[in-house]
Coordinates of C-alpha atoms and ligand atoms in Angstrom, one line a residue:
M48 CA -16.9 29.1 29.4
L49 CA -18.6 26.1 28.4
R50 CA -15.9 25.5 26.0
L51 CA -13.4 25.5 28.4
L52 CA -14.7 22.5 30.3
P53 CA -13.7 19.7 27.7
L54 CA -10.4 21.3 26.9
L55 CA -9.3 21.4 30.8
L56 CA -10.6 17.3 30.5
L57 CA -7.9 16.9 27.3
F58 CA -4.7 18.9 29.3
S59 CA -5.2 16.3 32.5
S60 CA -5.5 13.2 30.4
T61 CA -2.4 14.5 28.4
L62 CA -0.4 15.1 31.6
R63 CA -1.1 11.8 32.5
A64 CA -0.3 10.1 29.2
C65 CA 2.8 11.8 28.6
S66 CA 4.3 11.5 32.2
G67 CA 6.7 9.1 31.1
D68 CA 7.8 11.7 28.4
G69 CA 9.8 14.0 30.4
A70 CA 8.3 17.8 30.9
G71 CA 9.1 18.9 27.2
A72 CA 6.7 16.7 25.6
G73 CA 3.5 17.5 27.6
T74 CA 4.3 21.3 27.0
Q75 CA 4.7 20.6 23.2
V76 CA 1.5 18.6 23.5
Q77 CA -0.7 21.5 25.6
L78 CA 1.1 24.1 23.1
F79 CA -0.2 22.2 20.1
I80 CA -3.9 21.5 21.8
Q81 CA -4.1 25.2 22.5
C82 CA -3.2 26.4 19.1
F83 CA -5.4 24.3 17.3
T84 CA -8.2 24.7 19.4
N85 CA -7.8 28.3 18.6
A86 CA -7.3 27.9 15.2
V87 CA -10.2 25.3 14.6
H88 CA -12.5 25.7 17.6
A89 CA -13.3 22.1 17.7
P90 CA -11.6 20.4 20.5
N91 CA -13.8 16.8 19.5
L92 CA -11.4 16.5 16.8
L93 CA -8.3 15.8 19.2
A94 CA -7.7 12.5 21.2
L95 CA -5.4 12.0 24.0
P96 CA -4.0 8.8 25.2
N97 CA -6.0 7.0 27.7
T98 CA -9.1 8.0 26.8
A99 CA -11.6 5.6 24.9
S100 CA -11.9 8.0 21.7
F101 CA -8.4 7.3 21.4
N102 CA -8.4 3.7 21.4
S103 CA -11.1 3.9 19.5
V104 CA -9.5 6.3 16.8
L105 CA -6.0 4.5 16.5
L106 CA -8.0 1.3 16.0
S107 CA -10.4 2.5 13.5
T108 CA -7.8 1.7 10.1
F109 CA -4.9 -0.2 11.5
Q110 CA -4.0 -3.4 9.7
N111 CA -0.9 -4.7 11.3
Q112 CA -1.1 -5.7 15.1
R113 CA 2.9 -5.9 14.9
S114 CA 3.2 -2.2 14.6
L115 CA 1.3 -1.9 18.1
L116 CA 2.5 -4.6 19.8
S117 CA 6.2 -3.7 19.2
P118 CA 7.9 -2.8 22.4
D119 CA 10.1 0.0 19.9
A120 CA 6.9 1.2 18.9
A121 CA 6.1 4.9 20.4
K122 CA 2.1 5.6 20.0
P123 CA 0.7 9.6 19.1
S124 CA 0.6 11.8 22.1
V125 CA -2.6 13.1 19.7
I126 CA -4.6 12.1 17.3
V127 CA -6.7 14.7 14.8
S128 CA -9.5 13.5 12.9
A129 CA -9.7 16.1 10.5
S130 CA -12.8 16.4 8.7
R131 CA -12.0 19.8 6.6
E132 CA -8.9 20.4 4.5
S133 CA -8.4 23.3 6.8
H134 CA -7.8 21.4 10.1
V135 CA -5.2 19.5 7.8
Q136 CA -3.4 23.1 7.5
A137 CA -4.1 24.2 11.1
T138 CA -2.6 20.8 12.2
V139 CA 0.6 21.5 10.2
S140 CA 1.0 25.1 11.4
C141 CA 0.2 24.1 15.2
A142 CA 2.3 21.3 14.8
R143 CA 5.2 23.4 14.0
A144 CA 4.5 26.0 16.1
A145 CA 5.0 23.1 19.1
N146 CA 7.6 21.6 17.4
L147 CA 5.8 18.3 16.9
D148 CA 6.0 15.4 13.9
I149 CA 3.2 14.4 12.2
R150 CA 2.5 10.9 10.9
T151 CA -0.7 11.4 8.2
R152 CA -2.9 8.1 8.0
S153 CA -5.2 7.7 5.2
G154 CA -6.4 4.1 5.4
G155 CA -4.0 2.7 7.9
H156 CA -2.5 -0.2 5.5
D157 CA 1.0 0.7 6.0
Y158 CA 3.3 -2.8 6.1
E159 CA 5.5 -1.2 9.2
G160 CA 2.7 0.9 10.6
M161 CA 4.2 4.2 10.0
S162 CA 1.0 6.2 10.3
Y163 CA 0.2 5.4 13.5
T164 CA 3.7 4.6 15.3
A165 CA 7.1 5.8 15.3
A166 CA 10.5 3.6 16.3
R167 CA 11.7 5.0 19.4
S168 CA 14.9 3.6 18.5
V169 CA 14.8 6.2 15.3
T170 CA 12.8 8.8 17.0
G171 CA 15.5 9.1 20.2
G172 CA 13.0 7.7 23.0
N173 CA 9.6 9.1 23.4
A174 CA 9.7 11.8 20.7
P175 CA 5.9 12.4 20.9
F176 CA 4.3 12.8 17.5
I177 CA 0.6 13.8 16.2
T178 CA -1.3 11.1 14.1
L179 CA -3.5 12.8 11.7
D180 CA -6.1 10.7 10.6
I181 CA -8.1 11.8 7.3
S182 CA -10.4 9.0 7.2
A183 CA -13.5 11.3 7.2
L184 CA -12.0 13.4 4.2
R185 CA -13.4 10.8 1.7
S186 CA -15.8 12.5 -1.0
I187 CA -15.5 11.7 -4.4
S188 CA -17.0 14.0 -7.2
F189 CA -17.2 12.8 -11.0
D190 CA -16.8 15.4 -13.6
A191 CA -20.0 16.3 -15.9
A192 CA -18.6 13.9 -19.1
L193 CA -17.8 11.4 -16.2
T194 CA -14.0 11.4 -17.8
T195 CA -12.2 12.6 -14.5
A196 CA -12.9 12.7 -10.8
W197 CA -11.9 14.4 -7.9
V198 CA -11.4 12.1 -4.9
Q199 CA -10.3 13.0 -1.2
A200 CA -7.3 11.3 0.4
G201 CA -9.1 9.7 3.1
A202 CA -11.6 7.6 0.7
T203 CA -10.5 3.9 0.2
V204 CA -10.1 2.0 -2.7
G205 CA -13.6 0.1 -2.4
E206 CA -15.6 3.2 -2.0
L207 CA -14.0 4.7 -5.1
Y208 CA -14.4 1.7 -6.7
Y209 CA -18.1 1.2 -5.7
A210 CA -19.0 5.0 -6.6
I211 CA -17.1 4.6 -10.1
G212 CA -19.4 1.0 -10.6
K213 CA -22.6 2.8 -9.7
K214 CA -22.0 5.5 -12.2
S215 CA -21.2 3.5 -14.7
A216 CA -20.4 -0.5 -15.8
A217 CA -18.1 0.9 -18.6
L218 CA -15.7 3.0 -16.6
A219 CA -13.0 1.7 -13.8
F220 CA -9.9 3.3 -12.2
P221 CA -6.6 1.3 -11.7
A222 CA -5.7 0.4 -8.2
G223 CA -5.1 -2.1 -6.0
I224 CA -7.2 -5.4 -5.1
C225 CA -7.3 -4.9 -1.1
P226 CA -10.8 -2.5 -1.2
T227 CA -9.8 -1.1 2.6
I228 CA -6.3 0.5 1.4
G229 CA -6.7 4.5 1.8
L230 CA -5.8 6.3 -1.2
G231 CA -3.5 8.7 0.4
G232 CA -0.9 6.1 1.2
H233 CA -1.9 4.0 -2.2
F234 CA -1.5 6.7 -5.1
S235 CA 1.2 8.2 -3.7
G236 CA 3.2 4.5 -3.7
G237 CA 2.2 3.5 -6.9
G238 CA -0.9 1.6 -7.0
I239 CA -0.5 -1.9 -8.4
G240 CA -3.8 -4.2 -9.6
T241 CA -5.6 -5.9 -12.1
L242 CA -5.5 -3.2 -14.5
T243 CA -1.7 -2.4 -14.1
R244 CA -1.0 -3.8 -17.4
K245 CA -3.7 -2.1 -19.4
F246 CA -3.8 1.5 -18.1
G247 CA -0.8 1.3 -15.9
L248 CA -0.2 2.4 -12.1
S249 CA -2.7 4.6 -10.0
A250 CA 0.0 7.5 -9.9
D251 CA 0.0 7.0 -13.9
N252 CA -3.8 8.2 -13.9
I253 CA -3.3 11.1 -11.6
L254 CA -3.9 14.6 -13.0
D255 CA -3.8 16.8 -10.6
A256 CA -3.6 16.7 -6.6
R257 CA -4.1 18.9 -3.5
I258 CA -1.4 19.0 -1.0
V259 CA -0.5 20.7 1.9
D260 CA 3.3 21.8 2.3
A261 CA 5.0 22.1 5.1
Q262 CA 4.3 26.0 5.5
G263 CA 0.5 24.6 6.3
R264 CA -0.4 26.1 2.3
L265 CA -2.8 24.5 0.3
L266 CA -1.3 23.8 -3.0
D267 CA -2.7 22.5 -6.4
R268 CA -0.3 21.1 -9.0
K269 CA 0.1 24.5 -10.4
A270 CA 1.1 26.0 -7.2
M271 CA 3.3 23.0 -6.2
G272 CA 5.1 23.0 -9.3
E273 CA 5.8 20.1 -11.6
D274 CA 8.7 18.3 -9.5
L275 CA 7.1 17.9 -6.4
F276 CA 3.6 16.9 -8.5
W277 CA 6.1 14.2 -9.9
A278 CA 7.7 13.1 -6.7
I279 CA 4.3 12.1 -4.9
R280 CA 3.3 10.0 -7.6
G281 CA 5.7 6.9 -6.7
A282 CA 7.9 8.2 -3.8
G283 CA 4.7 8.4 -1.3
S284 CA 3.6 12.2 0.0
A285 CA 4.8 11.4 3.7
G286 CA 7.8 13.2 3.2
F287 CA 6.8 15.9 1.4
G288 CA 3.8 17.0 2.8
I289 CA -0.2 15.9 3.4
A290 CA -2.1 14.9 0.3
V291 CA -5.6 16.0 0.7
A292 CA -7.6 15.1 -2.8
F293 CA -6.6 13.7 -5.9
K294 CA -8.0 14.3 -9.5
I295 CA -8.0 11.0 -11.4
R296 CA -8.4 9.9 -14.5
L297 CA -11.2 7.6 -15.4
V298 CA -11.0 4.6 -17.7
S299 CA -13.2 3.0 -20.2
I300 CA -13.8 -0.5 -19.9
P301 CA -16.3 -3.1 -21.3
P302 CA -19.2 -3.4 -19.2
V303 CA -19.1 -7.3 -18.9
V304 CA -15.3 -9.0 -17.9
T305 CA -14.9 -12.3 -17.0
T306 CA -13.3 -13.7 -14.1
F307 CA -11.4 -17.2 -13.7
N308 CA -9.2 -19.3 -11.1
V309 CA -7.5 -22.1 -12.3
V310 CA -6.0 -24.2 -9.5
R311 CA -2.8 -26.5 -9.7
T312 CA -1.0 -28.5 -7.0
L313 CA 2.7 -29.8 -7.9
R314 CA 1.2 -33.7 -9.1
Q315 CA -0.8 -31.4 -11.5
N316 CA 2.7 -29.9 -13.5
A317 CA 2.0 -26.5 -11.5
T318 CA 5.7 -25.9 -11.6
G319 CA 5.8 -26.3 -15.4
L320 CA 3.0 -24.0 -15.7
V321 CA 4.3 -21.1 -13.8
A322 CA 7.7 -21.8 -15.4
R323 CA 5.7 -20.6 -18.9
W324 CA 3.8 -18.3 -17.3
E325 CA 7.0 -16.8 -16.5
E326 CA 8.1 -16.4 -19.9
I327 CA 4.6 -15.1 -21.6
A328 CA 2.5 -13.4 -19.1
H329 CA 3.9 -10.1 -19.6
E330 CA 3.4 -10.6 -23.4
F331 CA -0.6 -11.3 -23.1
D332 CA -2.9 -9.2 -24.8
T333 CA -3.4 -6.7 -22.3
N334 CA -7.1 -7.3 -21.1
L335 CA -5.8 -10.5 -19.9
F336 CA -4.6 -10.7 -16.4
V337 CA -3.3 -13.7 -15.0
R338 CA -1.6 -13.5 -11.4
V339 CA 0.2 -16.4 -9.4
I340 CA -0.8 -17.0 -6.0
A341 CA 1.6 -19.8 -4.4
Q342 CA 1.0 -21.4 -0.8
A343 CA 2.2 -24.5 1.0
S344 CA -0.8 -27.1 1.0
K345 CA -1.2 -30.7 1.2
E346 CA -2.1 -33.0 -1.7
S347 CA -5.6 -35.6 -1.2
D348 CA -3.6 -38.2 0.6
G349 CA -1.5 -35.3 3.2
T350 CA 1.7 -35.0 1.4
G351 CA 3.0 -31.6 1.4
T352 CA 2.6 -29.7 -1.8
I353 CA 2.8 -26.0 -3.6
Q354 CA -0.5 -25.0 -4.4
I355 CA -0.8 -22.6 -7.2
T356 CA -3.8 -20.4 -8.1
F357 CA -3.6 -18.4 -11.5
N358 CA -6.3 -15.6 -10.3
S359 CA -6.8 -13.9 -13.4
F360 CA -9.4 -11.9 -15.6
Y361 CA -10.3 -10.8 -19.2
L362 CA -11.8 -7.3 -20.1
G363 CA -14.2 -8.9 -21.9
R364 CA -16.9 -11.9 -22.6
R365 CA -16.3 -15.6 -22.0
E366 CA -16.2 -16.3 -25.6
E367 CA -13.7 -13.8 -26.7
L368 CA -11.3 -14.9 -23.3
L369 CA -12.0 -18.5 -24.5
A370 CA -10.0 -17.9 -27.6
V371 CA -7.5 -15.4 -26.2
A372 CA -6.5 -18.0 -23.6
L373 CA -6.5 -21.1 -26.1
R374 CA -3.7 -19.0 -28.4
S375 CA -1.8 -17.2 -25.5
F376 CA -1.7 -19.9 -22.7
P377 CA -3.3 -23.2 -24.2
E378 CA -1.1 -25.2 -21.5
L379 CA -3.6 -23.8 -18.8
G380 CA -6.2 -25.8 -20.0
L381 CA -9.0 -23.1 -19.4
T382 CA -12.6 -24.3 -19.7
A383 CA -15.9 -22.2 -19.9
A384 CA -16.6 -24.2 -17.0
D385 CA -13.7 -21.8 -15.0
C386 CA -15.1 -18.6 -15.8
T387 CA -17.9 -16.2 -14.6
E388 CA -19.0 -13.2 -16.5
R389 CA -19.6 -10.1 -14.2
S390 CA -19.2 -6.3 -14.1
W391 CA -15.9 -4.5 -13.1
L392 CA -17.1 -3.8 -9.9
E393 CA -18.2 -7.3 -9.0
S394 CA -14.6 -8.4 -10.2
T395 CA -13.0 -6.6 -7.3
L396 CA -14.8 -8.4 -5.0
F397 CA -14.0 -11.8 -6.6
F398 CA -10.3 -10.8 -6.3
N399 CA -10.5 -9.9 -2.9
G400 CA -12.0 -13.4 -2.3
D401 CA -15.5 -11.9 -1.8
A402 CA -16.9 -13.0 -5.2
G403 CA -20.6 -12.9 -5.1
K404 CA -21.3 -10.8 -2.0
P405 CA -23.1 -7.4 -2.5
T406 CA -20.8 -4.6 -3.8
E407 CA -21.9 -2.4 -0.6
T408 CA -19.5 -5.0 1.1
F409 CA -16.5 -2.3 -0.4
L410 CA -18.1 0.2 2.0
D411 CA -17.1 -1.4 5.2
R412 CA -14.0 -0.5 6.7
K413 CA -13.5 -3.3 8.5
P414 CA -11.6 -1.7 11.5
A415 CA -9.3 -3.3 14.1
S416 CA -7.4 -6.6 12.8
N417 CA -6.3 -9.0 15.2
S418 CA -3.5 -10.0 13.3
S419 CA -0.2 -9.4 12.4
F420 CA 1.7 -9.4 9.1
K421 CA 5.0 -8.7 7.4
G422 CA 5.5 -8.2 3.5
K423 CA 8.8 -7.8 1.1
S424 CA 8.8 -7.5 -2.3
D425 CA 11.2 -8.3 -5.6
F426 CA 11.0 -7.8 -9.2
V427 CA 12.1 -10.5 -11.9
K428 CA 13.7 -9.7 -14.7
V429 CA 14.9 -13.3 -16.1
P430 CA 12.6 -16.1 -15.9
I431 CA 13.5 -18.1 -12.7
G432 CA 12.8 -21.3 -14.3
G433 CA 11.5 -24.9 -13.3
G434 CA 14.8 -25.7 -11.5
G435 CA 15.0 -22.9 -9.4
L436 CA 11.3 -22.5 -8.6
E437 CA 11.1 -26.3 -7.5
K438 CA 14.0 -25.0 -5.1
I439 CA 11.7 -22.2 -3.9
W440 CA 8.9 -24.6 -3.6
R441 CA 10.7 -26.9 -1.2
F442 CA 11.8 -23.8 1.0
M443 CA 8.2 -22.6 1.4
M444 CA 6.9 -26.3 2.4
E445 CA 9.9 -26.6 4.9
A446 CA 9.0 -22.9 6.3
A447 CA 4.9 -24.0 6.8
I448 CA 4.7 -23.3 10.2
E449 CA 1.6 -22.1 11.5
E450 CA 0.8 -19.7 8.8
P451 CA 2.6 -20.4 5.4
M452 CA 4.1 -17.6 3.5
V453 CA 2.4 -16.6 0.4
L454 CA 4.1 -15.6 -2.7
I455 CA 2.0 -13.5 -5.3
L456 CA 3.2 -12.4 -8.6
E457 CA 2.0 -9.8 -10.6
P458 CA 2.8 -9.6 -13.9
F459 CA 4.3 -6.0 -15.8
G460 CA 4.5 -5.6 -19.2
G461 CA 1.8 -3.4 -21.4
K462 CA 1.2 -0.1 -20.6
M463 CA 4.2 -0.4 -17.7
S464 CA 6.8 -1.2 -20.4
E465 CA 5.4 2.0 -22.1
I466 CA 6.0 4.8 -19.5
G467 CA 9.4 5.9 -19.0
E468 CA 11.3 5.2 -15.8
D469 CA 11.5 8.9 -14.5
A470 CA 8.1 9.9 -15.5
I471 CA 7.2 9.6 -12.3
A472 CA 8.9 9.0 -9.2
F473 CA 7.7 5.3 -9.5
P474 CA 10.8 3.6 -11.7
H475 CA 9.9 0.1 -11.9
R476 CA 9.2 -0.3 -15.6
K477 CA 10.0 -2.0 -18.9
G478 CA 12.4 -5.1 -18.4
N479 CA 10.4 -6.4 -15.2
L480 CA 8.6 -9.9 -15.9
Y481 CA 6.5 -9.4 -13.0
N482 CA 6.5 -8.4 -9.2
I483 CA 6.8 -10.6 -6.3
Q484 CA 5.7 -9.8 -3.1
Y485 CA 6.0 -12.5 0.0
F486 CA 3.3 -12.0 3.1
M487 CA 3.0 -13.8 6.1
R488 CA 0.1 -13.1 8.7
W489 CA -0.3 -14.7 12.2
F490 CA -2.0 -14.1 15.2
E491 CA 0.3 -15.0 17.9
T492 CA 1.0 -11.7 19.9
E493 CA 4.1 -12.9 21.8
E494 CA 7.4 -11.0 21.0
A495 CA 9.0 -14.5 20.7
A496 CA 6.3 -15.4 17.9
I497 CA 6.9 -12.3 16.3
Q498 CA 10.8 -12.5 15.9
K499 CA 10.1 -16.2 15.2
H500 CA 7.9 -14.8 11.8
L501 CA 9.9 -11.8 10.8
E502 CA 13.3 -14.4 10.7
W503 CA 11.5 -16.7 8.4
M504 CA 10.5 -13.7 6.0
R505 CA 14.3 -12.5 6.2
K506 CA 15.4 -16.2 5.7
L507 CA 13.0 -16.5 2.5
Y508 CA 14.3 -12.7 1.5
A509 CA 18.0 -14.2 1.4
F510 CA 16.8 -17.3 -0.2
M511 CA 15.5 -15.7 -3.5
A512 CA 18.5 -13.2 -3.9
P513 CA 19.7 -15.4 -6.8
Y514 CA 16.5 -15.4 -8.9
V515 CA 15.6 -11.6 -8.6
S516 CA 16.7 -8.0 -9.5
G517 CA 20.3 -6.8 -8.1
E518 CA 22.2 -3.7 -8.2
P519 CA 19.8 -2.6 -6.6
R520 CA 17.6 -5.4 -5.7
A521 CA 14.6 -3.7 -6.4
A522 CA 11.4 -3.4 -4.3
Y523 CA 8.1 -1.7 -4.4
Y524 CA 7.4 1.6 -1.8
N525 CA 4.0 0.8 -1.2
Y526 CA 5.3 -2.9 0.3
K527 CA 7.6 -1.2 2.7
D528 CA 9.9 -3.1 4.0
I529 CA 12.2 -1.7 7.3
D530 CA 14.5 -4.3 7.1
L531 CA 15.6 -2.8 3.7
G532 CA 17.3 0.3 6.0
R533 CA 16.2 3.2 7.7
N534 CA 16.7 7.0 8.7
A535 CA 18.8 5.4 11.6
E536 CA 20.2 9.2 12.6
G537 CA 16.4 10.7 12.7
K538 CA 16.2 14.2 10.9
G539 CA 20.1 14.3 10.1
T540 CA 20.1 11.1 8.1
S541 CA 22.2 11.9 5.3
F542 CA 21.5 11.5 1.7
S543 CA 24.5 9.1 1.2
S544 CA 23.1 6.6 4.1
A545 CA 19.5 6.7 2.8
R546 CA 20.3 5.5 -0.7
V547 CA 20.9 2.1 0.6
W548 CA 17.1 1.6 0.6
G549 CA 16.2 4.6 -1.4
E550 CA 17.4 3.1 -4.2
K551 CA 15.9 0.0 -4.1
Y552 CA 12.5 1.8 -4.0
F553 CA 13.1 4.6 -6.4
K554 CA 16.1 3.3 -8.6
G555 CA 17.9 6.4 -10.5
N556 CA 14.6 8.5 -9.3
F557 CA 16.4 8.5 -5.7
K558 CA 18.5 11.6 -6.5
R559 CA 15.8 13.5 -8.1
L560 CA 13.4 12.9 -5.2
A561 CA 16.5 14.4 -2.5
A562 CA 16.8 17.5 -4.8
V563 CA 12.7 17.5 -4.8
K564 CA 12.8 17.3 -1.2
S565 CA 15.5 20.1 -0.4
K566 CA 13.3 22.4 -2.3
A567 CA 9.9 21.6 -0.8
D568 CA 11.2 20.9 2.7
P569 CA 14.5 22.0 3.6
G570 CA 14.1 21.7 7.2
N571 CA 13.0 18.0 7.0
F572 CA 9.7 18.8 8.9
F573 CA 7.9 15.9 7.1
W574 CA 9.8 12.7 8.5
N575 CA 9.5 9.1 8.8
E576 CA 11.8 6.0 9.3
Q577 CA 11.6 6.0 5.5
S578 CA 11.3 9.2 4.0
V579 CA 13.9 10.6 1.6
P580 CA 16.1 12.8 3.4
P581 CA 16.6 16.4 1.8
Q582 CA 20.1 16.2 -0.7
Ligands
FAD104 C1 -4.0 -5.9 3.2 C2 -3.3 -4.9 2.4 C3 -3.4 -5.1 0.8 C4 -2.9 -4.4 0.0 N1 -2.7 -4.8 -1.8 C5 -2.2 -3.8 -2.4 C6 -2.4 -3.9 -4.1 O1 -3.1 -5.2 -4.4 N2 -1.7 -3.1 -4.6 C7 -0.6 -2.4 -4.1 O2 -0.4 -1.1 -4.7 N3 -0.5 -2.1 -2.6 C8 -1.0 -3.0 -1.9 N4 -1.5 -3.2 -0.8 C9 -0.6 -1.6 0.2 C10 -0.8 0.0 0.1 O3 -1.1 0.4 -1.0 C11 -0.1 0.2 0.9 O4 0.2 0.1 2.3 C12 -0.5 1.9 1.4 O5 0.6 2.9 1.6 C13 -1.8 2.0 2.0 O6 -2.1 3.5 1.9 P1 -2.9 3.9 3.3 O7 -3.6 5.3 3.1 O8 -4.0 2.5 3.7 O9 -2.2 3.8 4.5 P2 -1.3 4.6 5.7 O10 -1.1 3.7 6.7 O11 -2.7 5.6 6.0 O12 -0.5 5.1 5.0 C14 0.8 4.4 4.6 C15 1.9 5.9 4.3 O13 1.4 7.1 3.8 C16 1.5 7.8 4.6 N5 0.5 8.9 4.0 C17 -1.2 8.2 4.2 N6 -2.0 8.8 3.8 C18 -1.1 10.0 3.5 C19 -1.5 11.5 3.1 N7 -3.0 11.8 2.5 N8 -0.7 12.3 2.5 C20 0.9 11.9 3.2 N9 0.8 11.0 3.4 C21 0.5 10.1 3.5 C22 1.7 7.5 6.0 O14 2.1 8.5 7.0 C23 2.4 6.3 5.4 O15 3.5 6.6 5.3 C24 -1.9 -3.6 0.6 C25 -1.9 -3.5 1.9 C26 -2.2 -4.0 3.1 C27 -2.2 -4.4 3.7
NAG105 C1 4.2 -29.4 -17.6 O1 4.0 -28.3 -18.3 C2 4.9 -27.7 -19.2 C3 4.8 -26.4 -19.8 O2 3.2 -26.4 -20.3 C4 5.3 -28.7 -20.1 O3 6.3 -28.2 -21.1 C5 5.5 -29.9 -19.8 O4 5.6 -30.9 -20.8 C6 4.5 -30.5 -18.8 N1 4.7 -31.7 -18.1 C7 4.1 -32.6 -18.2 C8 4.4 -34.1 -17.1 O5 2.8 -32.6 -18.4
NAG106 C1 -9.3 -12.8 14.3 O1 -10.7 -12.4 13.7 C2 -11.0 -13.2 12.9 C3 -12.2 -12.7 12.2 O2 -12.9 -11.9 13.0 C4 -11.6 -14.5 13.8 O3 -12.0 -15.5 12.5 C5 -10.5 -15.2 14.3 O4 -10.9 -15.9 15.0 C6 -9.9 -14.0 15.4 N1 -8.2 -15.0 15.6 C7 -8.0 -14.6 17.0 C8 -7.2 -15.3 17.5 O5 -8.5 -13.7 17.8

């Protein structure tokens, strides 16, 4: 009897919340709650709209306010906060029984908010769905020899870096730069960062995984089979199942690494330096990682300019770096004063703009962002050259409205060129000099302001076409971009229409991904606006 009371409260708020959804949706949600509560006996794991707990869970890890503000974005009809793997299995079984879709959320950093919103224009109005938040599934356990670790998918990159750094200063794992990214989305989509040239992607260093499939079964690598294990390393997990844990290979690094920023404006020959960087950065010693951050700025006299930051580190000590830099990139003029020796863990704070802060900063999930952003990506196979760069800078300076656009150029080569395009689902390998991310962040909330910023990003993307890879114009799946196309016909989306965006993300691997999907989830239970449809 005592257990019934909270359940009744849950029901009444469900009905209120879903009053616009027609009778079907409310009933589906009730069916789900009944089923889940019978299976798990923990109604406190469920949060329903219009309750305080719903908003606090919904806002606990989202990054992009744009996704919540959009009139096209439906919010979940129920959020499940799983704290055990069995809760994930129960969510799948009960969602199927109630005919509800699931959006899984690990770190909430999806560029288009697909882990906690669904486009009404795609799902057909108010189709209800569940957000399954697995941020409580975040344990990290190392093997005795410290060569591998099992990490749960709800952990963040920062939590993983912290755990590794505390074990040993001579160990690391190649993953992204932002510490609040969740492993669930990040690892399955690739995982690019400062160690990529030396060790490959996060996904290249996954040895095993545990996923829950559309039947609610918990499968490891052996049980899921090599095809499915191949797919969830680069093509995301969202269209194939729910990733609950990964076994990763730790990598060895020197206990002291050296970070540096070299900043140059147009008057300081930034264009010449970037043009040189384009030709050589992919061939640097793999211990040397130099990325380029470009943004509109002002010279000291107020003239518009582009500020270039060569945001960098070297896996080794300062003296060694200075010799390597003099040999490989003398034009940069690197000096000892530019360089700081740190542990690898401290270097990850440096790259996040938090140099010198305590490493415990990485345990802070920093919830509730009050800003919106839009990202896009490209790959570059032929150097753009000084003339092209000057045109791009001019475009950026003219666009520098309230929030300027930022270009981040990350060098490939090294290990990335040694791994075949079809070794895992992530296809962008040999021949790519670097990857560009276009990024714009803003704080206004009005629809007109959102559209204005999106428009600038689309213009920039069109402007860049002649300078970047084509046929297909490649894109990085973890920098998800709905402008590339979407599953417009919902679950019935055809393979041929999905190819338009699918081959940008996955190139020649798209076909095989659709074949894997046909076997793993023929009914297309795991579905979103950009999930690979069955063949
Ligand atoms: C500020 C910022 C910085 C970033 N920096 C980098 C970077 O340096 N390098 C880089 O490579 N990427 C970077 N990214 C991109 C990041 O890798 C992707 O956004 C990634 O998908 C986020 O994973 P998540 O778990 O946090 O996101 P979520 O929003 O939770 O999920 C992303 C997608 O994966 C699905 N998903 C999540 N968890 C699971 C799961 N357990 N099982 C199945 N499906 C799941 C979701 O449904 C959604 O479709 C950055 C993103 C942001 C916002
Ligand atoms: C700018 O840098 C490039 C590449 O290092 C170099 O070739 C060129 O001479 C430099 N120009 C000036 C004016 O210093
Ligand atoms: C958003 O949050 C940041 C960091 O907390 C704060 O500095 C900024 O003023 C906020 N902006 C708005 C528009 O609320």
